[in-house]
Amino acid sequence: VQLQASGGGWVQPGGSLRLSCASSGFALDDYAISWFRQAPGGEREAVSCISGSDSNTYYRDDVKGRFTISRDNAKKTVYLQMDSLSIGDTAIYYCAAQPVCGAAKAGTHEPVVNYWGKGTQVTVSS
């Protein structure tokens, strides 16, 4: 069972990147797939999620209108298209398989994750 994130890199403010999260060893459409990010010295935060059952999508407020999540079940891959990137988007981005979007441990904000992928670095700077 594996999730592999890729597509990170360096980009100037206003630029774009597309992250990919490729899965193997399990049926991708059985899970919601989320993207999380963690900036240096910062806490991990949820960025976006696409549900497995109906492909509903969810975004944190500061990426709405700039990021687009999508999935290709045949390719077992979820994508995160990131446009109009800003310095504040700099972080390591991780993809994760969850039972449902937003799943968290009772009484906490700790996400319930079935599988984590290794991160990919996104750096936005001039």
Backbone as XML, in Angstrom:
<?xml version="1.0"?>
<chain id="A" units="angstrom">
  <residue number="1" name="VAL">
    <atom name="N" x="0.856" y="-1.194" z="0.000"/>
    <atom name="CA" x="0.000" y="0.000" z="0.000"/>
    <atom name="C" x="0.887" y="1.238" z="0.000"/>
  </residue>
  <residue number="2" name="GLN">
    <atom name="N" x="0.637" y="2.114" z="-0.919"/>
    <atom name="CA" x="1.515" y="3.271" z="-1.034"/>
    <atom name="C" x="0.791" y="4.449" z="-1.659"/>
  </residue>
  <residue number="3" name="LEU">
    <atom name="N" x="1.102" y="5.632" z="-1.129"/>
    <atom name="CA" x="0.711" y="6.888" z="-1.742"/>
    <atom name="C" x="1.981" y="7.657" z="-2.017"/>
  </residue>
  <residue number="4" name="GLN">
    <atom name="N" x="2.122" y="8.162" z="-3.203"/>
    <atom name="CA" x="3.331" y="8.884" z="-3.570"/>
    <atom name="C" x="2.965" y="10.244" z="-4.129"/>
  </residue>
  <residue number="5" name="ALA">
    <atom name="N" x="3.371" y="11.282" z="-3.412"/>
    <atom name="CA" x="3.138" y="12.645" z="-3.872"/>
    <atom name="C" x="4.317" y="13.113" z="-4.707"/>
  </residue>
  <residue number="6" name="SER">
    <atom name="N" x="4.037" y="13.874" z="-5.741"/>
    <atom name="CA" x="5.079" y="14.426" z="-6.595"/>
    <atom name="C" x="4.587" y="15.712" z="-7.222"/>
  </residue>
  <residue number="7" name="GLY">
    <atom name="N" x="5.495" y="16.404" z="-7.895"/>
    <atom name="CA" x="5.112" y="17.609" z="-8.613"/>
    <atom name="C" x="5.508" y="18.904" z="-7.943"/>
  </residue>
  <residue number="8" name="GLY">
    <atom name="N" x="6.081" y="18.814" z="-6.755"/>
    <atom name="CA" x="6.509" y="20.018" z="-6.080"/>
    <atom name="C" x="7.716" y="20.642" z="-6.760"/>
  </residue>
  <residue number="9" name="GLY">
    <atom name="N" x="8.087" y="21.824" z="-6.308"/>
    <atom name="CA" x="9.240" y="22.496" z="-6.864"/>
    <atom name="C" x="9.257" y="23.948" z="-6.457"/>
  </residue>
  <residue number="10" name="TRP">
    <atom name="N" x="10.052" y="24.713" z="-7.178"/>
    <atom name="CA" x="10.168" y="26.146" z="-6.912"/>
    <atom name="C" x="9.410" y="26.915" z="-7.983"/>
  </residue>
  <residue number="11" name="VAL">
    <atom name="N" x="8.690" y="27.939" z="-7.559"/>
    <atom name="CA" x="7.955" y="28.764" z="-8.493"/>
    <atom name="C" x="7.880" y="30.182" z="-7.961"/>
  </residue>
  <residue number="12" name="GLN">
    <atom name="N" x="7.820" y="31.132" z="-8.837"/>
    <atom name="CA" x="7.696" y="32.532" z="-8.425"/>
    <atom name="C" x="6.253" y="32.833" z="-8.022"/>
  </residue>
  <residue number="13" name="PRO">
    <atom name="N" x="6.051" y="33.854" z="-7.201"/>
    <atom name="CA" x="4.678" y="34.247" z="-6.851"/>
    <atom name="C" x="3.849" y="34.486" z="-8.108"/>
  </residue>
  <residue number="14" name="GLY">
    <atom name="N" x="2.629" y="33.991" z="-8.070"/>
    <atom name="CA" x="1.752" y="34.074" z="-9.225"/>
    <atom name="C" x="1.831" y="32.881" z="-10.143"/>
  </residue>
  <residue number="15" name="GLY">
    <atom name="N" x="2.796" y="32.022" z="-9.916"/>
    <atom name="CA" x="2.975" y="30.850" z="-10.763"/>
    <atom name="C" x="2.065" y="29.701" z="-10.388"/>
  </residue>
  <residue number="16" name="SER">
    <atom name="N" x="2.258" y="28.594" z="-11.104"/>
    <atom name="CA" x="1.402" y="27.418" z="-10.913"/>
    <atom name="C" x="2.233" y="26.156" z="-10.779"/>
  </residue>
  <residue number="17" name="LEU">
    <atom name="N" x="1.675" y="25.207" z="-10.068"/>
    <atom name="CA" x="2.226" y="23.865" z="-9.977"/>
    <atom name="C" x="1.063" y="22.886" z="-9.934"/>
  </residue>
  <residue number="18" name="ARG">
    <atom name="N" x="1.302" y="21.681" z="-10.401"/>
    <atom name="CA" x="0.309" y="20.624" z="-10.260"/>
    <atom name="C" x="0.926" y="19.466" z="-9.489"/>
  </residue>
  <residue number="19" name="LEU">
    <atom name="N" x="0.359" y="19.173" z="-8.358"/>
    <atom name="CA" x="0.805" y="18.045" z="-7.555"/>
    <atom name="C" x="0.013" y="16.804" z="-7.938"/>
  </residue>
  <residue number="20" name="SER">
    <atom name="N" x="0.683" y="15.680" z="-7.858"/>
    <atom name="CA" x="0.035" y="14.393" z="-8.118"/>
    <atom name="C" x="0.194" y="13.496" z="-6.906"/>
  </residue>
  <residue number="21" name="CYS">
    <atom name="N" x="-0.821" y="12.693" z="-6.663"/>
    <atom name="CA" x="-0.786" y="11.717" z="-5.579"/>
    <atom name="C" x="-1.173" y="10.378" z="-6.198"/>
  </residue>
  <residue number="22" name="ALA">
    <atom name="N" x="-0.176" y="9.540" z="-6.426"/>
    <atom name="CA" x="-0.407" y="8.248" z="-7.072"/>
    <atom name="C" x="-0.535" y="7.159" z="-6.020"/>
  </residue>
  <residue number="23" name="SER">
    <atom name="N" x="-1.497" y="6.297" z="-6.206"/>
    <atom name="CA" x="-1.729" y="5.248" z="-5.221"/>
    <atom name="C" x="-1.415" y="3.879" z="-5.808"/>
  </residue>
  <residue number="24" name="SER">
    <atom name="N" x="-1.097" y="2.972" z="-4.933"/>
    <atom name="CA" x="-0.912" y="1.583" z="-5.331"/>
    <atom name="C" x="-1.265" y="0.690" z="-4.161"/>
  </residue>
  <residue number="25" name="GLY">
    <atom name="N" x="-1.798" y="-0.480" z="-4.463"/>
    <atom name="CA" x="-2.097" y="-1.442" z="-3.416"/>
    <atom name="C" x="-3.465" y="-1.329" z="-2.795"/>
  </residue>
  <residue number="26" name="PHE">
    <atom name="N" x="-4.256" y="-0.354" z="-3.227"/>
    <atom name="CA" x="-5.614" y="-0.257" z="-2.712"/>
    <atom name="C" x="-6.470" y="0.485" z="-3.740"/>
  </residue>
  <residue number="27" name="ALA">
    <atom name="N" x="-7.776" y="0.375" z="-3.585"/>
    <atom name="CA" x="-8.694" y="1.026" z="-4.510"/>
    <atom name="C" x="-8.861" y="2.483" z="-4.128"/>
  </residue>
  <residue number="28" name="LEU">
    <atom name="N" x="-8.363" y="3.354" z="-4.971"/>
    <atom name="CA" x="-8.362" y="4.785" z="-4.653"/>
    <atom name="C" x="-9.762" y="5.309" z="-4.379"/>
  </residue>
  <residue number="29" name="ASP">
    <atom name="N" x="-10.749" y="4.836" z="-5.135"/>
    <atom name="CA" x="-12.091" y="5.398" z="-4.986"/>
    <atom name="C" x="-12.815" y="4.885" z="-3.744"/>
  </residue>
  <residue number="30" name="ASP">
    <atom name="N" x="-12.180" y="4.048" z="-2.963"/>
    <atom name="CA" x="-12.742" y="3.637" z="-1.685"/>
    <atom name="C" x="-12.478" y="4.658" z="-0.588"/>
  </residue>
  <residue number="31" name="TYR">
    <atom name="N" x="-11.677" y="5.663" z="-0.886"/>
    <atom name="CA" x="-11.256" y="6.623" z="0.121"/>
    <atom name="C" x="-11.430" y="8.052" z="-0.365"/>
  </residue>
  <residue number="32" name="ALA">
    <atom name="N" x="-11.583" y="8.929" z="0.608"/>
    <atom name="CA" x="-11.398" y="10.340" z="0.332"/>
    <atom name="C" x="-9.896" y="10.596" z="0.314"/>
  </residue>
  <residue number="33" name="ILE">
    <atom name="N" x="-9.460" y="11.463" z="-0.570"/>
    <atom name="CA" x="-8.040" y="11.807" z="-0.651"/>
    <atom name="C" x="-7.888" y="13.285" z="-0.304"/>
  </residue>
  <residue number="34" name="SER">
    <atom name="N" x="-7.054" y="13.533" z="0.671"/>
    <atom name="CA" x="-6.823" y="14.894" z="1.146"/>
    <atom name="C" x="-5.404" y="15.324" z="0.883"/>
  </residue>
  <residue number="35" name="TRP">
    <atom name="N" x="-5.245" y="16.620" z="0.744"/>
    <atom name="CA" x="-3.924" y="17.230" z="0.736"/>
    <atom name="C" x="-3.782" y="18.037" z="2.024"/>
  </residue>
  <residue number="36" name="PHE">
    <atom name="N" x="-2.653" y="17.834" z="2.685"/>
    <atom name="CA" x="-2.271" y="18.607" z="3.849"/>
    <atom name="C" x="-0.966" y="19.313" z="3.528"/>
  </residue>
  <residue number="37" name="ARG">
    <atom name="N" x="-0.650" y="20.327" z="4.300"/>
    <atom name="CA" x="0.641" y="20.984" z="4.135"/>
    <atom name="C" x="1.165" y="21.423" z="5.490"/>
  </residue>
  <residue number="38" name="GLN">
    <atom name="N" x="2.477" y="21.529" z="5.539"/>
    <atom name="CA" x="3.123" y="21.991" z="6.759"/>
    <atom name="C" x="4.272" y="22.893" z="6.371"/>
  </residue>
  <residue number="39" name="ALA">
    <atom name="N" x="4.168" y="24.139" z="6.794"/>
    <atom name="CA" x="5.217" y="25.119" z="6.536"/>
    <atom name="C" x="6.282" y="25.023" z="7.617"/>
  </residue>
  <residue number="40" name="PRO">
    <atom name="N" x="7.485" y="25.495" z="7.335"/>
    <atom name="CA" x="8.546" y="25.468" z="8.352"/>
    <atom name="C" x="8.098" y="26.162" z="9.635"/>
  </residue>
  <residue number="41" name="GLY">
    <atom name="N" x="8.200" y="25.460" z="10.737"/>
    <atom name="CA" x="7.803" y="26.030" z="12.017"/>
    <atom name="C" x="6.307" y="26.123" z="12.235"/>
  </residue>
  <residue number="42" name="GLY">
    <atom name="N" x="5.549" y="25.636" z="11.271"/>
    <atom name="CA" x="4.097" y="25.741" z="11.374"/>
    <atom name="C" x="3.440" y="24.414" z="11.656"/>
  </residue>
  <residue number="43" name="GLU">
    <atom name="N" x="2.152" y="24.473" z="11.890"/>
    <atom name="CA" x="1.392" y="23.253" z="12.126"/>
    <atom name="C" x="0.863" y="22.701" z="10.807"/>
  </residue>
  <residue number="44" name="ARG">
    <atom name="N" x="0.609" y="21.412" z="10.815"/>
    <atom name="CA" x="0.009" y="20.803" z="9.648"/>
    <atom name="C" x="-1.410" y="21.334" z="9.471"/>
  </residue>
  <residue number="45" name="GLU">
    <atom name="N" x="-1.777" y="21.615" z="8.249"/>
    <atom name="CA" x="-3.124" y="22.103" z="7.995"/>
    <atom name="C" x="-3.715" y="21.418" z="6.772"/>
  </residue>
  <residue number="46" name="ALA">
    <atom name="N" x="-5.007" y="21.203" z="6.833"/>
    <atom name="CA" x="-5.700" y="20.593" z="5.706"/>
    <atom name="C" x="-5.879" y="21.625" z="4.604"/>
  </residue>
  <residue number="47" name="VAL">
    <atom name="N" x="-5.632" y="21.228" z="3.390"/>
    <atom name="CA" x="-5.710" y="22.137" z="2.250"/>
    <atom name="C" x="-6.950" y="21.861" z="1.412"/>
  </residue>
  <residue number="48" name="SER">
    <atom name="N" x="-7.143" y="20.609" z="1.054"/>
    <atom name="CA" x="-8.235" y="20.262" z="0.159"/>
    <atom name="C" x="-8.527" y="18.780" z="0.275"/>
  </residue>
  <residue number="49" name="CYS">
    <atom name="N" x="-9.729" y="18.419" z="-0.135"/>
    <atom name="CA" x="-10.112" y="17.016" z="-0.080"/>
    <atom name="C" x="-11.116" y="16.724" z="-1.197"/>
  </residue>
  <residue number="50" name="ILE">
    <atom name="N" x="-11.046" y="15.508" z="-1.724"/>
    <atom name="CA" x="-12.031" y="15.046" z="-2.685"/>
    <atom name="C" x="-12.563" y="13.717" z="-2.184"/>
  </residue>
  <residue number="51" name="SER">
    <atom name="N" x="-13.876" y="13.604" z="-2.117"/>
    <atom name="CA" x="-14.464" y="12.394" z="-1.565"/>
    <atom name="C" x="-14.367" y="11.236" z="-2.550"/>
  </residue>
  <residue number="52" name="GLY">
    <atom name="N" x="-14.431" y="10.032" z="-2.020"/>
    <atom name="CA" x="-14.305" y="8.858" z="-2.864"/>
    <atom name="C" x="-15.596" y="8.473" z="-3.539"/>
  </residue>
  <residue number="53" name="SER">
    <atom name="N" x="-16.702" y="8.703" z="-2.837"/>
    <atom name="CA" x="-17.983" y="8.206" z="-3.323"/>
    <atom name="C" x="-18.569" y="9.074" z="-4.432"/>
  </residue>
  <residue number="54" name="ASP">
    <atom name="N" x="-18.496" y="10.381" z="-4.264"/>
    <atom name="CA" x="-19.168" y="11.258" z="-5.218"/>
    <atom name="C" x="-18.292" y="12.387" z="-5.717"/>
  </residue>
  <residue number="55" name="SER">
    <atom name="N" x="-17.024" y="12.347" z="-5.361"/>
    <atom name="CA" x="-16.046" y="13.355" z="-5.793"/>
    <atom name="C" x="-16.424" y="14.776" z="-5.402"/>
  </residue>
  <residue number="56" name="ASN">
    <atom name="N" x="-17.135" y="14.917" z="-4.288"/>
    <atom name="CA" x="-17.315" y="16.268" z="-3.759"/>
    <atom name="C" x="-15.954" y="16.814" z="-3.340"/>
  </residue>
  <residue number="57" name="THR">
    <atom name="N" x="-15.802" y="18.117" z="-3.463"/>
    <atom name="CA" x="-14.515" y="18.732" z="-3.159"/>
    <atom name="C" x="-14.642" y="19.769" z="-2.051"/>
  </residue>
  <residue number="58" name="TYR">
    <atom name="N" x="-13.569" y="19.921" z="-1.319"/>
    <atom name="CA" x="-13.520" y="20.847" z="-0.197"/>
    <atom name="C" x="-12.179" y="21.555" z="-0.211"/>
  </residue>
  <residue number="59" name="TYR">
    <atom name="N" x="-12.188" y="22.837" z="0.193"/>
    <atom name="CA" x="-10.966" y="23.644" z="0.194"/>
    <atom name="C" x="-10.928" y="24.508" z="1.449"/>
  </residue>
  <residue number="60" name="ARG">
    <atom name="N" x="-9.710" y="24.764" z="1.930"/>
    <atom name="CA" x="-9.582" y="25.764" z="2.971"/>
    <atom name="C" x="-9.824" y="27.115" z="2.333"/>
  </residue>
  <residue number="61" name="ASP">
    <atom name="N" x="-10.234" y="28.078" z="3.142"/>
    <atom name="CA" x="-10.690" y="29.354" z="2.592"/>
    <atom name="C" x="-9.611" y="30.070" z="1.790"/>
  </residue>
  <residue number="62" name="ASP">
    <atom name="N" x="-8.370" y="30.009" z="2.228"/>
    <atom name="CA" x="-7.358" y="30.831" z="1.565"/>
    <atom name="C" x="-6.838" y="30.234" z="0.269"/>
  </residue>
  <residue number="63" name="VAL">
    <atom name="N" x="-7.333" y="29.078" z="-0.121"/>
    <atom name="CA" x="-6.950" y="28.515" z="-1.417"/>
    <atom name="C" x="-8.132" y="28.419" z="-2.368"/>
  </residue>
  <residue number="64" name="LYS">
    <atom name="N" x="-9.326" y="28.718" z="-1.880"/>
    <atom name="CA" x="-10.508" y="28.663" z="-2.738"/>
    <atom name="C" x="-10.330" y="29.608" z="-3.925"/>
  </residue>
  <residue number="65" name="GLY">
    <atom name="N" x="-10.655" y="29.108" z="-5.105"/>
    <atom name="CA" x="-10.508" y="29.904" z="-6.308"/>
    <atom name="C" x="-9.119" y="29.847" z="-6.904"/>
  </residue>
  <residue number="66" name="ARG">
    <atom name="N" x="-8.160" y="29.311" z="-6.163"/>
    <atom name="CA" x="-6.785" y="29.204" z="-6.679"/>
    <atom name="C" x="-6.364" y="27.747" z="-6.880"/>
  </residue>
  <residue number="67" name="PHE">
    <atom name="N" x="-6.849" y="26.869" z="-6.023"/>
    <atom name="CA" x="-6.473" y="25.450" z="-6.085"/>
    <atom name="C" x="-7.667" y="24.640" z="-6.579"/>
  </residue>
  <residue number="68" name="THR">
    <atom name="N" x="-7.368" y="23.588" z="-7.332"/>
    <atom name="CA" x="-8.410" y="22.685" z="-7.815"/>
    <atom name="C" x="-7.960" y="21.248" z="-7.605"/>
  </residue>
  <residue number="69" name="ILE">
    <atom name="N" x="-8.775" y="20.488" z="-6.898"/>
    <atom name="CA" x="-8.465" y="19.074" z="-6.674"/>
    <atom name="C" x="-9.312" y="18.230" z="-7.622"/>
  </residue>
  <residue number="70" name="SER">
    <atom name="N" x="-8.722" y="17.166" z="-8.132"/>
    <atom name="CA" x="-9.443" y="16.272" z="-9.030"/>
    <atom name="C" x="-8.872" y="14.869" z="-8.881"/>
  </residue>
  <residue number="71" name="ARG">
    <atom name="N" x="-9.615" y="13.906" z="-9.383"/>
    <atom name="CA" x="-9.116" y="12.533" z="-9.283"/>
    <atom name="C" x="-9.363" y="11.804" z="-10.597"/>
  </residue>
  <residue number="72" name="ASP">
    <atom name="N" x="-8.471" y="10.880" z="-10.906"/>
    <atom name="CA" x="-8.601" y="9.999" z="-12.054"/>
    <atom name="C" x="-8.470" y="8.585" z="-11.502"/>
  </residue>
  <residue number="73" name="ASN">
    <atom name="N" x="-9.617" y="7.963" z="-11.259"/>
    <atom name="CA" x="-9.593" y="6.642" z="-10.630"/>
    <atom name="C" x="-8.918" y="5.597" z="-11.517"/>
  </residue>
  <residue number="74" name="ALA">
    <atom name="N" x="-9.047" y="5.746" z="-12.824"/>
    <atom name="CA" x="-8.407" y="4.788" z="-13.734"/>
    <atom name="C" x="-6.896" y="4.842" z="-13.599"/>
  </residue>
  <residue number="75" name="LYS">
    <atom name="N" x="-6.375" y="6.032" z="-13.374"/>
    <atom name="CA" x="-4.931" y="6.197" z="-13.191"/>
    <atom name="C" x="-4.534" y="6.113" z="-11.731"/>
  </residue>
  <residue number="76" name="LYS">
    <atom name="N" x="-5.542" y="5.953" z="-10.861"/>
    <atom name="CA" x="-5.275" y="5.856" z="-9.423"/>
    <atom name="C" x="-4.485" y="7.063" z="-8.927"/>
  </residue>
  <residue number="77" name="THR">
    <atom name="N" x="-4.882" y="8.209" z="-9.390"/>
    <atom name="CA" x="-4.133" y="9.425" z="-9.075"/>
    <atom name="C" x="-5.092" y="10.565" z="-8.747"/>
  </residue>
  <residue number="78" name="VAL">
    <atom name="N" x="-4.713" y="11.330" z="-7.750"/>
    <atom name="CA" x="-5.412" y="12.572" z="-7.406"/>
    <atom name="C" x="-4.468" y="13.726" z="-7.688"/>
  </residue>
  <residue number="79" name="TYR">
    <atom name="N" x="-5.024" y="14.798" z="-8.209"/>
    <atom name="CA" x="-4.219" y="15.959" z="-8.579"/>
    <atom name="C" x="-4.632" y="17.169" z="-7.746"/>
  </residue>
  <residue number="80" name="LEU">
    <atom name="N" x="-3.671" y="18.046" z="-7.532"/>
    <atom name="CA" x="-3.956" y="19.343" z="-6.930"/>
    <atom name="C" x="-3.326" y="20.399" z="-7.820"/>
  </residue>
  <residue number="81" name="GLN">
    <atom name="N" x="-4.162" y="21.060" z="-8.596"/>
    <atom name="CA" x="-3.699" y="22.153" z="-9.443"/>
    <atom name="C" x="-3.656" y="23.414" z="-8.601"/>
  </residue>
  <residue number="82" name="MET">
    <atom name="N" x="-2.502" y="24.015" z="-8.518"/>
    <atom name="CA" x="-2.312" y="25.202" z="-7.682"/>
    <atom name="C" x="-1.929" y="26.379" z="-8.568"/>
  </residue>
  <residue number="83" name="ASP">
    <atom name="N" x="-2.788" y="27.366" z="-8.630"/>
    <atom name="CA" x="-2.554" y="28.560" z="-9.425"/>
    <atom name="C" x="-2.435" y="29.780" z="-8.523"/>
  </residue>
  <residue number="84" name="SER">
    <atom name="N" x="-1.917" y="30.844" z="-9.083"/>
    <atom name="CA" x="-1.756" y="32.101" z="-8.333"/>
    <atom name="C" x="-1.079" y="31.856" z="-6.986"/>
  </residue>
  <residue number="85" name="LEU">
    <atom name="N" x="-0.015" y="31.101" z="-7.039"/>
    <atom name="CA" x="0.678" y="30.753" z="-5.801"/>
    <atom name="C" x="1.297" y="31.983" z="-5.148"/>
  </residue>
  <residue number="86" name="SER">
    <atom name="N" x="1.283" y="31.973" z="-3.842"/>
    <atom name="CA" x="1.877" y="33.054" z="-3.065"/>
    <atom name="C" x="2.902" y="32.480" z="-2.096"/>
  </residue>
  <residue number="87" name="ILE">
    <atom name="N" x="3.698" y="33.366" z="-1.522"/>
    <atom name="CA" x="4.756" y="32.933" z="-0.613"/>
    <atom name="C" x="4.174" y="32.135" z="0.543"/>
  </residue>
  <residue number="88" name="GLY">
    <atom name="N" x="2.963" y="32.478" z="0.942"/>
    <atom name="CA" x="2.317" y="31.781" z="2.043"/>
    <atom name="C" x="1.944" y="30.345" z="1.747"/>
  </residue>
  <residue number="89" name="ASP">
    <atom name="N" x="2.052" y="29.953" z="0.478"/>
    <atom name="CA" x="1.755" y="28.559" z="0.111"/>
    <atom name="C" x="2.979" y="27.663" z="0.250"/>
  </residue>
  <residue number="90" name="THR">
    <atom name="N" x="4.121" y="28.255" z="0.557"/>
    <atom name="CA" x="5.343" y="27.467" z="0.720"/>
    <atom name="C" x="5.189" y="26.475" z="1.866"/>
  </residue>
  <residue number="91" name="ALA">
    <atom name="N" x="5.405" y="25.212" z="1.577"/>
    <atom name="CA" x="5.237" y="24.162" z="2.584"/>
    <atom name="C" x="5.598" y="22.824" z="1.962"/>
  </residue>
  <residue number="92" name="ILE">
    <atom name="N" x="5.669" y="21.819" z="2.812"/>
    <atom name="CA" x="5.705" y="20.445" z="2.324"/>
    <atom name="C" x="4.249" y="19.986" z="2.222"/>
  </residue>
  <residue number="93" name="TYR">
    <atom name="N" x="3.897" y="19.464" z="1.082"/>
    <atom name="CA" x="2.530" y="19.020" z="0.837"/>
    <atom name="C" x="2.481" y="17.493" z="0.894"/>
  </residue>
  <residue number="94" name="TYR">
    <atom name="N" x="1.490" y="16.995" z="1.614"/>
    <atom name="CA" x="1.301" y="15.566" z="1.789"/>
    <atom name="C" x="-0.085" y="15.172" z="1.304"/>
  </residue>
  <residue number="95" name="CYS">
    <atom name="N" x="-0.184" y="14.025" z="0.681"/>
    <atom name="CA" x="-1.507" y="13.503" z="0.398"/>
    <atom name="C" x="-1.804" y="12.356" z="1.371"/>
  </residue>
  <residue number="96" name="ALA">
    <atom name="N" x="-3.077" y="12.132" z="1.583"/>
    <atom name="CA" x="-3.481" y="11.132" z="2.555"/>
    <atom name="C" x="-4.825" y="10.542" z="2.169"/>
  </residue>
  <residue number="97" name="ALA">
    <atom name="N" x="-5.009" y="9.283" z="2.454"/>
    <atom name="CA" x="-6.293" y="8.619" z="2.248"/>
    <atom name="C" x="-7.052" y="8.601" z="3.565"/>
  </residue>
  <residue number="98" name="GLN">
    <atom name="N" x="-8.272" y="9.086" z="3.534"/>
    <atom name="CA" x="-9.106" y="9.136" z="4.733"/>
    <atom name="C" x="-10.432" y="8.410" z="4.488"/>
  </residue>
  <residue number="99" name="PRO">
    <atom name="N" x="-11.093" y="7.985" z="5.565"/>
    <atom name="CA" x="-12.401" y="7.332" z="5.379"/>
    <atom name="C" x="-13.401" y="8.265" z="4.684"/>
  </residue>
  <residue number="100" name="VAL">
    <atom name="N" x="-13.439" y="9.506" z="5.151"/>
    <atom name="CA" x="-14.251" y="10.549" z="4.536"/>
    <atom name="C" x="-13.488" y="11.863" z="4.688"/>
  </residue>
  <residue number="101" name="CYS">
    <atom name="N" x="-13.840" y="12.839" z="3.870"/>
    <atom name="CA" x="-13.221" y="14.158" z="4.007"/>
    <atom name="C" x="-13.516" y="14.726" z="5.393"/>
  </residue>
  <residue number="102" name="GLY">
    <atom name="N" x="-12.480" y="15.255" z="6.011"/>
    <atom name="CA" x="-12.656" y="15.886" z="7.298"/>
    <atom name="C" x="-12.682" y="14.948" z="8.484"/>
  </residue>
  <residue number="103" name="ALA">
    <atom name="N" x="-12.435" y="13.664" z="8.249"/>
    <atom name="CA" x="-12.462" y="12.710" z="9.358"/>
    <atom name="C" x="-11.420" y="13.099" z="10.406"/>
  </residue>
  <residue number="104" name="ALA">
    <atom name="N" x="-11.872" y="13.151" z="11.652"/>
    <atom name="CA" x="-10.978" y="13.542" z="12.740"/>
    <atom name="C" x="-11.289" y="12.716" z="13.969"/>
  </residue>
  <residue number="105" name="LYS">
    <atom name="N" x="-10.294" y="12.590" z="14.823"/>
    <atom name="CA" x="-10.474" y="11.851" z="16.075"/>
    <atom name="C" x="-11.448" y="12.627" z="16.944"/>
  </residue>
  <residue number="106" name="ALA">
    <atom name="N" x="-12.291" y="11.901" z="17.646"/>
    <atom name="CA" x="-13.349" y="12.509" z="18.434"/>
    <atom name="C" x="-12.801" y="13.573" z="19.382"/>
  </residue>
  <residue number="107" name="GLY">
    <atom name="N" x="-13.394" y="14.748" z="19.335"/>
    <atom name="CA" x="-13.030" y="15.816" z="20.250"/>
    <atom name="C" x="-11.727" y="16.519" z="19.919"/>
  </residue>
  <residue number="108" name="THR">
    <atom name="N" x="-11.156" y="16.198" z="18.779"/>
    <atom name="CA" x="-9.876" y="16.818" z="18.388"/>
    <atom name="C" x="-9.932" y="17.243" z="16.932"/>
  </residue>
  <residue number="109" name="HIS">
    <atom name="N" x="-8.880" y="17.914" z="16.506"/>
    <atom name="CA" x="-8.717" y="18.243" z="15.096"/>
    <atom name="C" x="-7.718" y="17.302" z="14.425"/>
  </residue>
  <residue number="110" name="GLU">
    <atom name="N" x="-7.283" y="16.282" z="15.174"/>
    <atom name="CA" x="-6.324" y="15.332" z="14.634"/>
    <atom name="C" x="-7.004" y="14.495" z="13.561"/>
  </residue>
  <residue number="111" name="PRO">
    <atom name="N" x="-6.493" y="14.532" z="12.340"/>
    <atom name="CA" x="-7.189" y="13.801" z="11.271"/>
    <atom name="C" x="-7.074" y="12.289" z="11.428"/>
  </residue>
  <residue number="112" name="VAL">
    <atom name="N" x="-8.119" y="11.613" z="11.016"/>
    <atom name="CA" x="-8.081" y="10.164" z="10.900"/>
    <atom name="C" x="-7.600" y="9.845" z="9.499"/>
  </residue>
  <residue number="113" name="VAL">
    <atom name="N" x="-6.472" y="9.188" z="9.410"/>
    <atom name="CA" x="-5.857" y="8.903" z="8.116"/>
    <atom name="C" x="-5.572" y="7.415" z="8.007"/>
  </residue>
  <residue number="114" name="ASN">
    <atom name="N" x="-6.003" y="6.838" z="6.905"/>
    <atom name="CA" x="-5.699" y="5.429" z="6.664"/>
    <atom name="C" x="-4.266" y="5.262" z="6.126"/>
  </residue>
  <residue number="115" name="TYR">
    <atom name="N" x="-3.907" y="6.117" z="5.197"/>
    <atom name="CA" x="-2.573" y="6.049" z="4.609"/>
    <atom name="C" x="-2.049" y="7.463" z="4.379"/>
  </residue>
  <residue number="116" name="TRP">
    <atom name="N" x="-0.788" y="7.660" z="4.726"/>
    <atom name="CA" x="-0.083" y="8.909" z="4.432"/>
    <atom name="C" x="0.877" y="8.671" z="3.279"/>
  </residue>
  <residue number="117" name="GLY">
    <atom name="N" x="1.013" y="9.691" z="2.450"/>
    <atom name="CA" x="2.052" y="9.655" z="1.446"/>
    <atom name="C" x="3.235" y="10.485" z="1.912"/>
  </residue>
  <residue number="118" name="LYS">
    <atom name="N" x="4.379" y="10.265" z="1.292"/>
    <atom name="CA" x="5.529" y="11.113" z="1.577"/>
    <atom name="C" x="5.287" y="12.482" z="0.958"/>
  </residue>
  <residue number="119" name="GLY">
    <atom name="N" x="5.865" y="13.492" z="1.539"/>
    <atom name="CA" x="5.592" y="14.846" z="1.111"/>
    <atom name="C" x="6.381" y="15.271" z="-0.114"/>
  </residue>
  <residue number="120" name="THR">
    <atom name="N" x="5.916" y="16.373" z="-0.690"/>
    <atom name="CA" x="6.633" y="17.009" z="-1.785"/>
    <atom name="C" x="6.744" y="18.494" z="-1.461"/>
  </residue>
  <residue number="121" name="GLN">
    <atom name="N" x="7.939" y="19.040" z="-1.630"/>
    <atom name="CA" x="8.206" y="20.421" z="-1.235"/>
    <atom name="C" x="7.710" y="21.394" z="-2.296"/>
  </residue>
  <residue number="122" name="VAL">
    <atom name="N" x="6.982" y="22.399" z="-1.846"/>
    <atom name="CA" x="6.561" y="23.503" z="-2.708"/>
    <atom name="C" x="7.173" y="24.778" z="-2.145"/>
  </residue>
  <residue number="123" name="THR">
    <atom name="N" x="7.948" y="25.463" z="-2.955"/>
    <atom name="CA" x="8.595" y="26.702" z="-2.536"/>
    <atom name="C" x="8.185" y="27.816" z="-3.483"/>
  </residue>
  <residue number="124" name="VAL">
    <atom name="N" x="7.597" y="28.856" z="-2.921"/>
    <atom name="CA" x="7.186" y="30.019" z="-3.700"/>
    <atom name="C" x="8.022" y="31.199" z="-3.238"/>
  </residue>
  <residue number="125" name="SER">
    <atom name="N" x="8.839" y="31.711" z="-4.122"/>
    <atom name="CA" x="9.689" y="32.845" z="-3.769"/>
    <atom name="C" x="10.110" y="33.566" z="-5.033"/>
  </residue>
  <residue number="126" name="SER">
    <atom name="N" x="10.519" y="34.817" z="-4.848"/>
    <atom name="CA" x="11.000" y="35.598" z="-5.982"/>
    <atom name="C" x="12.517" y="35.602" z="-6.005"/>
  </residue>
</chain>
